[in-house]
Amino acid sequence: MALKAVYVSDVPHLHQVPENASFSVRSNYFSKGVELNRVTYGIPKFLVIGHRGHGKNKFETTDRRMEAIKENSIMSFNAAAKFPLDFIEFDVQVTKDGCPVIFHDDVILSEDNGTVYEKKVTDLTLSEFRSYGPQRETGTIGKPLLRKTKEGKIVRWSVEEDDSLCTLQDAFQSVKPSLGFNIELKFDDHIVYQQDHLIWVLQTVLKVVFEYSNERPIIFSSFHPDAALLVRTLQSTYPVFFLTDAGTQIFYDERRNSLEKALKVCLEGGLQGIVSHVKGVFTNPGAVNNIKEAKLALVTYGELNNVPEAVHMQHLMGIDGVIVDFVEEITEAVSDMLKPSKACDEEENGQMELKAKPCFSEKELSFLLKLIPELIRQ
């Protein structure tokens, strides 16, 4: 799909952004540089990002943490905010009447008189969207919410602590302002979107962001290559990361199928980072150096990020951060991981240098990087 030029004046409220709104200026998480006319961002610390807030919901599992709090809800965001997170990640779609809402799935599943039906989120009005699940008004009962498992089974969306569906504006107004937002711009993989529609969706989201963000750190991300490139064109205030399955799934659009393709998208479009499936990184660790040499940030997602040892390994590899479901456990593990410890055999000016990383020789680390891809493939 060819992209046409989009003028800054076409974006609602973009001209009203204050001079001090630059992400790199107001956040300690990123530093700003310029290379080949491309703004680059470096992350001086290892980021921990809460997946859909406090963690995604997963049913038919023995792990109750996956059924604790409704994902992508204000309750989930505020529960995550109690821990030393840098960002929360959530999914944003736009209703047909132009309201950015937070919901992961492309469709809402419900039932009426025992008949299960589904409706696309983007085909609903805001009032229709809010009519599902718990209601804010006392005494009002919402339509039931169902969920489809990976195996295709329809189950009731039941969690220990439920909450109503919310909008992007709700999140800005109800979540601790110091907590960063990783806003995933969500699009249906099975739809070919016209550029005019993409622009309308992105402008609608940007309008809310610029009106309510204040000093909050923000990252945009998207699996949709053209949406990622467009949001980078439409604004230069916040960094844009390209999401990729990194070959763990294969798509018609070749740009989505490897870390090498993702790197090319970022370099050609002036994006600032990649968010990769963690298995894609572990099976192709050599790509990490290429991404870092290009001065791009690299963050990962996937259930392996709920394993402290896997997170620790990524820190050793130079990866910049992880998106996790088990917020409490992983923030604690990362805190312990980053505590300074004495270096094995490094000494400077007669004093032992403090190191945040454990002591591995280059030979040992090289062995681990060769071993992990084989373990992942089994």
Tab-separated table of C-alpha atoms in Angstrom:
chain	number	residue	atom	x	y	z
A	1	MET	CA	0.000	0.000	0.000
A	2	ALA	CA	1.472	3.320	-1.031
A	3	LEU	CA	1.516	6.086	1.526
A	4	LYS	CA	0.785	9.663	0.593
A	5	ALA	CA	2.056	12.741	2.394
A	6	VAL	CA	-0.044	13.907	5.324
A	7	TYR	CA	0.221	17.479	6.527
A	8	VAL	CA	0.536	18.355	10.191
A	9	SER	CA	-2.363	20.763	9.839
A	10	ASP	CA	-4.624	17.807	9.050
A	11	VAL	CA	-4.237	16.405	12.574
A	12	PRO	CA	-6.731	17.779	15.120
A	13	HIS	CA	-5.087	19.773	17.937
A	14	LEU	CA	-1.570	18.914	16.771
A	15	HIS	CA	-0.699	22.599	16.490
A	16	GLN	CA	-1.721	23.031	20.140
A	17	VAL	CA	0.886	20.669	21.580
A	18	PRO	CA	3.072	22.599	24.049
A	19	GLU	CA	6.756	22.982	23.328
A	20	ASN	CA	7.721	20.924	26.370
A	21	ALA	CA	5.600	17.965	25.263
A	22	SER	CA	8.531	16.156	23.654
A	23	PHE	CA	8.707	12.638	25.066
A	24	SER	CA	12.472	12.697	25.198
A	25	VAL	CA	12.495	15.951	27.194
A	26	ARG	CA	9.917	15.046	29.788
A	27	SER	CA	10.793	11.411	30.351
A	28	ASN	CA	13.865	9.857	31.899
A	29	TYR	CA	13.207	6.676	29.960
A	30	PHE	CA	14.460	7.909	26.576
A	31	SER	CA	17.244	10.146	25.350
A	32	LYS	CA	17.031	11.902	22.005
A	33	GLY	CA	19.542	11.944	19.172
A	34	VAL	CA	19.526	12.494	15.436
A	35	GLU	CA	21.049	10.229	12.806
A	36	LEU	CA	20.419	10.486	9.073
A	37	ASN	CA	17.487	12.815	9.770
A	38	ARG	CA	15.872	10.127	11.909
A	39	VAL	CA	15.050	10.714	15.561
A	40	THR	CA	16.466	7.846	17.609
A	41	TYR	CA	15.664	6.854	21.161
A	42	GLY	CA	17.814	5.044	23.658
A	43	ILE	CA	16.533	3.417	26.837
A	44	PRO	CA	19.027	3.758	29.708
A	45	LYS	CA	17.188	1.289	31.947
A	46	PHE	CA	15.494	-2.087	31.602
A	47	LEU	CA	11.768	-1.434	31.189
A	48	VAL	CA	8.998	-3.586	32.627
A	49	ILE	CA	5.621	-3.080	30.939
A	50	GLY	CA	2.343	-4.505	32.246
A	51	HIS	CA	0.505	-6.457	29.532
A	52	ARG	CA	-3.046	-5.137	29.164
A	53	GLY	CA	-2.447	-3.554	32.561
A	54	HIS	CA	-2.007	-6.106	35.352
A	55	GLY	CA	-1.889	-9.000	32.853
A	56	LYS	CA	-4.020	-10.658	30.213
A	57	ASN	CA	-6.945	-12.948	30.972
A	58	LYS	CA	-6.566	-16.576	29.989
A	59	PHE	CA	-9.210	-19.170	30.708
A	60	GLU	CA	-9.106	-22.921	31.261
A	61	THR	CA	-5.766	-22.539	33.013
A	62	THR	CA	-4.634	-23.692	36.448
A	63	ASP	CA	-2.893	-20.361	37.021
A	64	ARG	CA	-5.435	-18.137	38.781
A	65	ARG	CA	-3.327	-15.049	38.125
A	66	MET	CA	-4.660	-15.133	34.560
A	67	GLU	CA	-8.231	-14.853	35.904
A	68	ALA	CA	-7.652	-12.318	38.695
A	69	ILE	CA	-8.568	-8.899	37.225
A	70	LYS	CA	-10.375	-7.930	34.005
A	71	GLU	CA	-7.701	-7.085	31.436
A	72	ASN	CA	-7.650	-3.706	29.685
A	73	SER	CA	-9.717	-2.109	32.438
A	74	ILE	CA	-9.184	0.835	34.774
A	75	MET	CA	-9.096	-1.628	37.668
A	76	SER	CA	-6.331	-3.589	35.956
A	77	PHE	CA	-4.344	-0.449	35.143
A	78	ASN	CA	-4.515	0.854	38.692
A	79	ALA	CA	-3.630	-2.556	40.134
A	80	ALA	CA	-0.537	-2.578	37.922
A	81	ALA	CA	0.340	0.960	39.008
A	82	LYS	CA	0.963	-0.291	42.557
A	83	PHE	CA	4.163	-1.965	41.370
A	84	PRO	CA	7.391	-0.407	40.035
A	85	LEU	CA	6.332	-0.538	36.379
A	86	ASP	CA	7.488	1.885	33.718
A	87	PHE	CA	4.521	1.468	31.359
A	88	ILE	CA	1.301	-0.409	30.892
A	89	GLU	CA	0.395	-1.745	27.456
A	90	PHE	CA	-3.156	-1.764	26.135
A	91	ASP	CA	-5.072	-2.085	22.870
A	92	VAL	CA	-6.971	0.810	21.301
A	93	GLN	CA	-9.665	0.610	18.606
A	94	VAL	CA	-12.068	3.292	17.391
A	95	THR	CA	-15.856	2.853	17.441
A	96	LYS	CA	-17.881	3.726	14.378
A	97	ASP	CA	-18.927	7.025	15.992
A	98	GLY	CA	-15.313	8.021	16.543
A	99	CYS	CA	-14.373	7.148	20.138
A	100	PRO	CA	-11.062	5.393	20.946
A	101	VAL	CA	-11.869	2.465	23.253
A	102	ILE	CA	-9.642	-0.079	24.969
A	103	PHE	CA	-10.298	-3.683	24.000
A	104	HIS	CA	-8.037	-6.447	22.702
A	105	ASP	CA	-10.187	-8.695	20.533
A	106	ASP	CA	-11.503	-7.626	17.141
A	107	VAL	CA	-15.003	-8.778	18.106
A	108	ILE	CA	-17.181	-8.782	21.205
A	109	LEU	CA	-18.796	-12.134	21.917
A	110	SER	CA	-22.089	-12.233	23.770
A	111	GLU	CA	-25.320	-14.221	23.945
A	112	ASP	CA	-29.023	-13.512	23.789
A	113	ASN	CA	-31.547	-16.153	24.901
A	114	GLY	CA	-28.878	-18.830	24.635
A	115	THR	CA	-27.727	-17.786	21.159
A	116	VAL	CA	-24.072	-16.753	20.902
A	117	TYR	CA	-23.288	-13.865	18.564
A	118	GLU	CA	-20.355	-11.606	17.791
A	119	LYS	CA	-20.021	-7.970	16.758
A	120	LYS	CA	-16.940	-6.145	15.589
A	121	VAL	CA	-15.832	-3.504	18.064
A	122	THR	CA	-15.372	-1.004	15.256
A	123	ASP	CA	-18.972	-1.560	14.088
A	124	LEU	CA	-20.359	-0.503	17.493
A	125	THR	CA	-21.165	2.970	18.770
A	126	LEU	CA	-19.658	3.992	22.088
A	127	SER	CA	-22.967	3.440	23.927
A	128	GLU	CA	-23.279	-0.027	22.389
A	129	PHE	CA	-19.686	-0.844	23.399
A	130	ARG	CA	-20.304	0.235	26.974
A	131	SER	CA	-23.464	-1.894	27.189
A	132	TYR	CA	-21.390	-5.081	27.572
A	133	GLY	CA	-20.089	-6.363	30.898
A	134	PRO	CA	-20.390	-4.664	34.311
A	135	GLN	CA	-22.144	-1.298	34.201
A	136	ARG	CA	-21.188	1.912	35.959
A	137	GLU	CA	-24.801	2.787	36.777
A	138	THR	CA	-26.052	1.096	39.929
A	139	GLY	CA	-28.797	-1.406	39.241
A	140	THR	CA	-27.996	-1.685	35.528
A	141	ILE	CA	-27.099	-5.104	34.157
A	142	GLY	CA	-24.879	-5.271	31.084
A	143	LYS	CA	-24.941	-7.804	28.304
A	144	PRO	CA	-22.823	-10.889	29.061
A	145	LEU	CA	-19.282	-11.042	27.768
A	146	LEU	CA	-17.922	-14.304	26.373
A	147	ARG	CA	-14.434	-15.216	25.181
A	148	LYS	CA	-13.086	-17.710	22.675
A	149	THR	CA	-10.153	-19.864	23.793
A	150	LYS	CA	-7.231	-20.732	21.505
A	151	GLU	CA	-8.899	-24.082	20.930
A	152	GLY	CA	-12.032	-22.314	19.709
A	153	LYS	CA	-14.204	-23.048	22.739
A	154	ILE	CA	-16.641	-20.316	23.832
A	155	VAL	CA	-16.460	-19.626	27.574
A	156	ARG	CA	-17.937	-17.025	29.876
A	157	TRP	CA	-15.522	-14.158	30.562
A	158	SER	CA	-15.324	-14.660	34.297
A	159	VAL	CA	-12.686	-13.045	36.523
A	160	GLU	CA	-12.303	-12.615	40.267
A	161	GLU	CA	-12.405	-8.811	40.035
A	162	ASP	CA	-14.517	-7.513	37.173
A	163	ASP	CA	-14.747	-3.993	35.778
A	164	SER	CA	-16.581	-2.074	33.085
A	165	LEU	CA	-15.195	-1.506	29.597
A	166	CYS	CA	-13.341	1.783	29.210
A	167	THR	CA	-12.202	4.385	26.722
A	168	LEU	CA	-8.764	5.880	26.107
A	169	GLN	CA	-9.945	9.102	27.713
A	170	ASP	CA	-11.024	7.156	30.818
A	171	ALA	CA	-7.512	5.741	31.122
A	172	PHE	CA	-5.861	9.154	30.879
A	173	GLN	CA	-8.191	10.567	33.530
A	174	SER	CA	-8.186	7.625	35.955
A	175	VAL	CA	-4.657	6.158	35.973
A	176	LYS	CA	-1.663	7.533	37.885
A	177	PRO	CA	-0.204	10.204	35.563
A	178	SER	CA	3.400	9.129	36.039
A	179	LEU	CA	2.706	5.667	34.613
A	180	GLY	CA	3.595	5.477	30.944
A	181	PHE	CA	1.153	4.248	28.304
A	182	ASN	CA	2.211	1.865	25.533
A	183	ILE	CA	-0.753	2.400	23.201
A	184	GLU	CA	-1.110	-0.456	20.733
A	185	LEU	CA	-3.034	0.708	17.679
A	186	LYS	CA	-5.194	-2.336	16.972
A	187	PHE	CA	-6.363	-3.405	13.506
A	188	ASP	CA	-7.983	-6.575	12.188
A	189	ASP	CA	-5.443	-8.824	10.442
A	190	HIS	CA	-8.114	-10.021	8.015
A	191	ILE	CA	-9.079	-6.597	6.651
A	192	VAL	CA	-7.296	-4.535	4.000
A	193	TYR	CA	-7.714	-0.961	5.175
A	194	GLN	CA	-7.807	2.004	2.855
A	195	GLN	CA	-5.332	4.735	3.709
A	196	ASP	CA	-8.061	7.332	4.300
A	197	HIS	CA	-9.608	5.076	6.941
A	198	LEU	CA	-6.252	4.511	8.653
A	199	ILE	CA	-5.674	8.265	8.775
A	200	TRP	CA	-9.133	8.850	10.275
A	201	VAL	CA	-8.539	6.233	12.985
A	202	LEU	CA	-5.094	7.557	13.857
A	203	GLN	CA	-6.189	11.192	13.908
A	204	THR	CA	-9.059	10.235	16.217
A	205	VAL	CA	-6.670	8.557	18.644
A	206	LEU	CA	-4.130	11.394	18.436
A	207	LYS	CA	-6.803	13.959	19.244
A	208	VAL	CA	-7.493	12.248	22.583
A	209	VAL	CA	-3.793	11.718	23.299
A	210	PHE	CA	-2.836	15.342	22.756
A	211	GLU	CA	-5.811	16.615	24.718
A	212	TYR	CA	-5.351	14.428	27.798
A	213	SER	CA	-1.744	13.161	27.900
A	214	ASN	CA	-0.244	16.101	29.829
A	215	GLU	CA	3.191	14.937	31.017
A	216	ARG	CA	2.566	11.198	30.688
A	217	PRO	CA	5.225	9.146	28.833
A	218	ILE	CA	3.721	7.478	25.760
A	219	ILE	CA	4.832	4.927	23.163
A	220	PHE	CA	2.745	4.026	20.117
A	221	SER	CA	2.993	0.542	18.651
A	222	SER	CA	1.194	-1.468	15.979
A	223	PHE	CA	1.380	-4.780	14.140
A	224	HIS	CA	0.005	-2.965	11.095
A	225	PRO	CA	3.060	-1.651	9.197
A	226	ASP	CA	1.217	1.123	7.377
A	227	ALA	CA	-0.493	2.305	10.567
A	228	ALA	CA	2.875	2.445	12.340
A	229	LEU	CA	4.410	4.416	9.481
A	230	LEU	CA	1.435	6.767	9.293
A	231	VAL	CA	1.339	7.598	13.001
A	232	ARG	CA	5.036	8.417	12.743
A	233	THR	CA	4.210	10.767	9.845
A	234	LEU	CA	1.234	12.330	11.632
A	235	GLN	CA	3.195	13.305	14.748
A	236	SER	CA	6.760	13.556	16.008
A	237	THR	CA	6.068	13.984	19.720
A	238	TYR	CA	5.996	10.325	20.744
A	239	PRO	CA	8.105	7.346	19.627
A	240	VAL	CA	6.538	4.666	17.430
A	241	PHE	CA	7.498	0.988	17.680
A	242	PHE	CA	6.722	-1.707	15.114
A	243	LEU	CA	5.179	-4.863	16.592
A	244	THR	CA	6.217	-8.158	15.025
A	245	ASP	CA	5.588	-11.858	15.579
A	246	ALA	CA	9.132	-12.267	14.212
A	247	GLY	CA	8.304	-15.394	12.236
A	248	THR	CA	6.389	-17.231	14.968
A	249	GLN	CA	3.356	-16.758	12.689
A	250	ILE	CA	3.393	-16.144	8.948
A	251	PHE	CA	1.344	-13.356	7.339
A	252	TYR	CA	0.570	-12.331	3.789
A	253	ASP	CA	2.377	-9.028	4.386
A	254	GLU	CA	6.059	-9.993	4.293
A	255	ARG	CA	6.993	-7.011	6.456
A	256	ARG	CA	5.506	-8.846	9.446
A	257	ASN	CA	7.403	-12.107	9.108
A	258	SER	CA	10.883	-11.550	10.552
A	259	LEU	CA	13.019	-9.300	12.702
A	260	GLU	CA	15.059	-8.411	9.621
A	261	LYS	CA	11.912	-7.160	7.839
A	262	ALA	CA	10.843	-5.274	10.965
A	263	LEU	CA	14.238	-3.580	11.103
A	264	LYS	CA	13.862	-2.528	7.471
A	265	VAL	CA	10.400	-1.060	8.149
A	266	CYS	CA	11.778	0.968	11.050
A	267	LEU	CA	14.792	2.286	9.189
A	268	GLU	CA	12.837	3.258	6.086
A	269	GLY	CA	10.005	4.848	8.053
A	270	GLY	CA	11.963	6.549	10.828
A	271	LEU	CA	10.396	4.444	13.595
A	272	GLN	CA	12.163	4.316	16.935
A	273	GLY	CA	11.879	0.711	18.031
A	274	ILE	CA	10.670	-2.866	17.640
A	275	VAL	CA	8.413	-4.905	19.901
A	276	SER	CA	9.088	-8.554	19.071
A	277	HIS	CA	7.698	-11.887	20.173
A	278	VAL	CA	10.279	-13.166	22.643
A	279	LYS	CA	10.581	-16.516	20.832
A	280	GLY	CA	11.544	-14.646	17.683
A	281	VAL	CA	14.435	-13.042	19.561
A	282	PHE	CA	15.572	-16.252	21.225
A	283	THR	CA	15.565	-18.160	17.931
A	284	ASN	CA	17.397	-15.361	16.149
A	285	PRO	CA	19.655	-13.721	18.758
A	286	GLY	CA	21.969	-12.363	16.077
A	287	ALA	CA	19.266	-9.902	15.040
A	288	VAL	CA	19.566	-8.157	18.403
A	289	ASN	CA	22.985	-6.744	17.534
A	290	ASN	CA	21.715	-5.468	14.180
A	291	ILE	CA	18.798	-3.721	15.877
A	292	LYS	CA	21.053	-2.157	18.502
A	293	GLU	CA	23.583	-1.046	15.882
A	294	ALA	CA	20.711	0.737	14.129
A	295	LYS	CA	20.093	2.615	17.394
A	296	LEU	CA	16.591	1.193	17.738
A	297	ALA	CA	14.983	0.184	21.003
A	298	LEU	CA	13.986	-3.477	21.354
A	299	VAL	CA	11.213	-4.721	23.652
A	300	THR	CA	9.673	-8.208	23.730
A	301	TYR	CA	6.305	-9.788	24.549
A	302	GLY	CA	5.089	-13.367	25.053
A	303	GLU	CA	4.431	-15.798	27.854
A	304	LEU	CA	8.136	-16.613	28.282
A	305	ASN	CA	8.423	-13.109	29.733
A	306	ASN	CA	6.584	-14.416	32.792
A	307	VAL	CA	9.643	-16.565	33.561
A	308	PRO	CA	12.267	-14.585	35.529
A	309	GLU	CA	15.163	-16.546	34.039
A	310	ALA	CA	14.029	-15.729	30.507
A	311	VAL	CA	13.771	-12.054	31.448
A	312	HIS	CA	17.237	-12.176	32.998
A	313	MET	CA	18.664	-13.666	29.822
A	314	GLN	CA	17.171	-10.872	27.731
A	315	HIS	CA	18.776	-8.284	29.985
A	316	LEU	CA	22.129	-9.957	29.347
A	317	MET	CA	21.440	-9.862	25.603
A	318	GLY	CA	20.966	-6.091	25.693
A	319	ILE	CA	17.211	-6.087	25.142
A	320	ASP	CA	15.604	-2.904	26.476
A	321	GLY	CA	12.478	-4.204	28.168
A	322	VAL	CA	9.760	-6.820	28.500
A	323	ILE	CA	5.959	-6.827	28.409
A	324	VAL	CA	4.701	-9.153	31.150
A	325	ASP	CA	1.534	-10.627	32.635
A	326	PHE	CA	2.848	-11.474	36.105
A	327	VAL	CA	3.523	-7.900	37.112
A	328	GLU	CA	4.292	-8.450	40.790
A	329	GLU	CA	6.662	-11.368	40.266
A	330	ILE	CA	8.583	-9.925	37.329
A	331	THR	CA	8.995	-6.422	38.774
A	332	GLU	CA	10.418	-8.029	41.915
A	333	ALA	CA	12.729	-10.259	39.872
A	334	VAL	CA	13.950	-7.322	37.780
A	335	SER	CA	14.534	-5.240	40.893
A	336	ASP	CA	16.729	-8.011	42.295
A	337	MET	CA	18.412	-8.448	38.918
A	338	LEU	CA	19.397	-4.794	38.713
A	339	LYS	CA	20.815	-4.529	42.218
A	340	PRO	CA	24.518	-3.670	41.922
A	341	SER	CA	26.931	-6.503	42.588
A	342	LYS	CA	30.713	-6.647	42.551
A	343	ALA	CA	32.296	-7.529	39.237
A	344	CYS	CA	34.063	-10.870	38.973
A	345	ASP	CA	37.465	-9.637	38.036
A	346	GLU	CA	37.173	-6.002	36.936
A	347	GLU	CA	38.979	-3.374	38.920
A	348	GLU	CA	39.294	0.307	38.187
A	349	ASN	CA	41.460	2.809	40.119
A	350	GLY	CA	42.061	0.222	42.800
A	351	GLN	CA	38.360	-0.217	43.555
A	352	MET	CA	35.970	-2.928	42.473
A	353	GLU	CA	33.536	-1.633	39.848
A	354	LEU	CA	29.847	-2.159	40.641
A	355	LYS	CA	27.906	-4.093	38.033
A	356	ALA	CA	24.165	-4.614	37.573
A	357	LYS	CA	24.665	-7.785	35.523
A	358	PRO	CA	25.719	-11.188	36.884
A	359	CYS	CA	29.174	-12.447	35.985
A	360	PHE	CA	29.252	-14.364	32.701
A	361	SER	CA	32.274	-14.582	30.460
A	362	GLU	CA	31.822	-13.879	26.752
A	363	LYS	CA	32.353	-17.586	26.090
A	364	GLU	CA	29.596	-18.574	28.552
A	365	LEU	CA	27.173	-16.014	27.163
A	366	SER	CA	27.915	-17.158	23.606
A	367	PHE	CA	27.128	-20.733	24.628
A	368	LEU	CA	23.815	-19.710	26.177
A	369	LEU	CA	22.811	-17.755	23.078
A	370	LYS	CA	23.487	-20.831	20.932
A	371	LEU	CA	21.670	-23.184	23.330
A	372	ILE	CA	18.454	-21.185	23.789
A	373	PRO	CA	17.276	-21.339	20.126
A	374	GLU	CA	17.578	-25.115	20.205
A	375	LEU	CA	15.521	-25.299	23.405
A	376	ILE	CA	12.839	-23.030	21.920
A	377	ARG	CA	12.491	-25.212	18.803
A	378	GLN	CA	11.904	-28.408	20.822
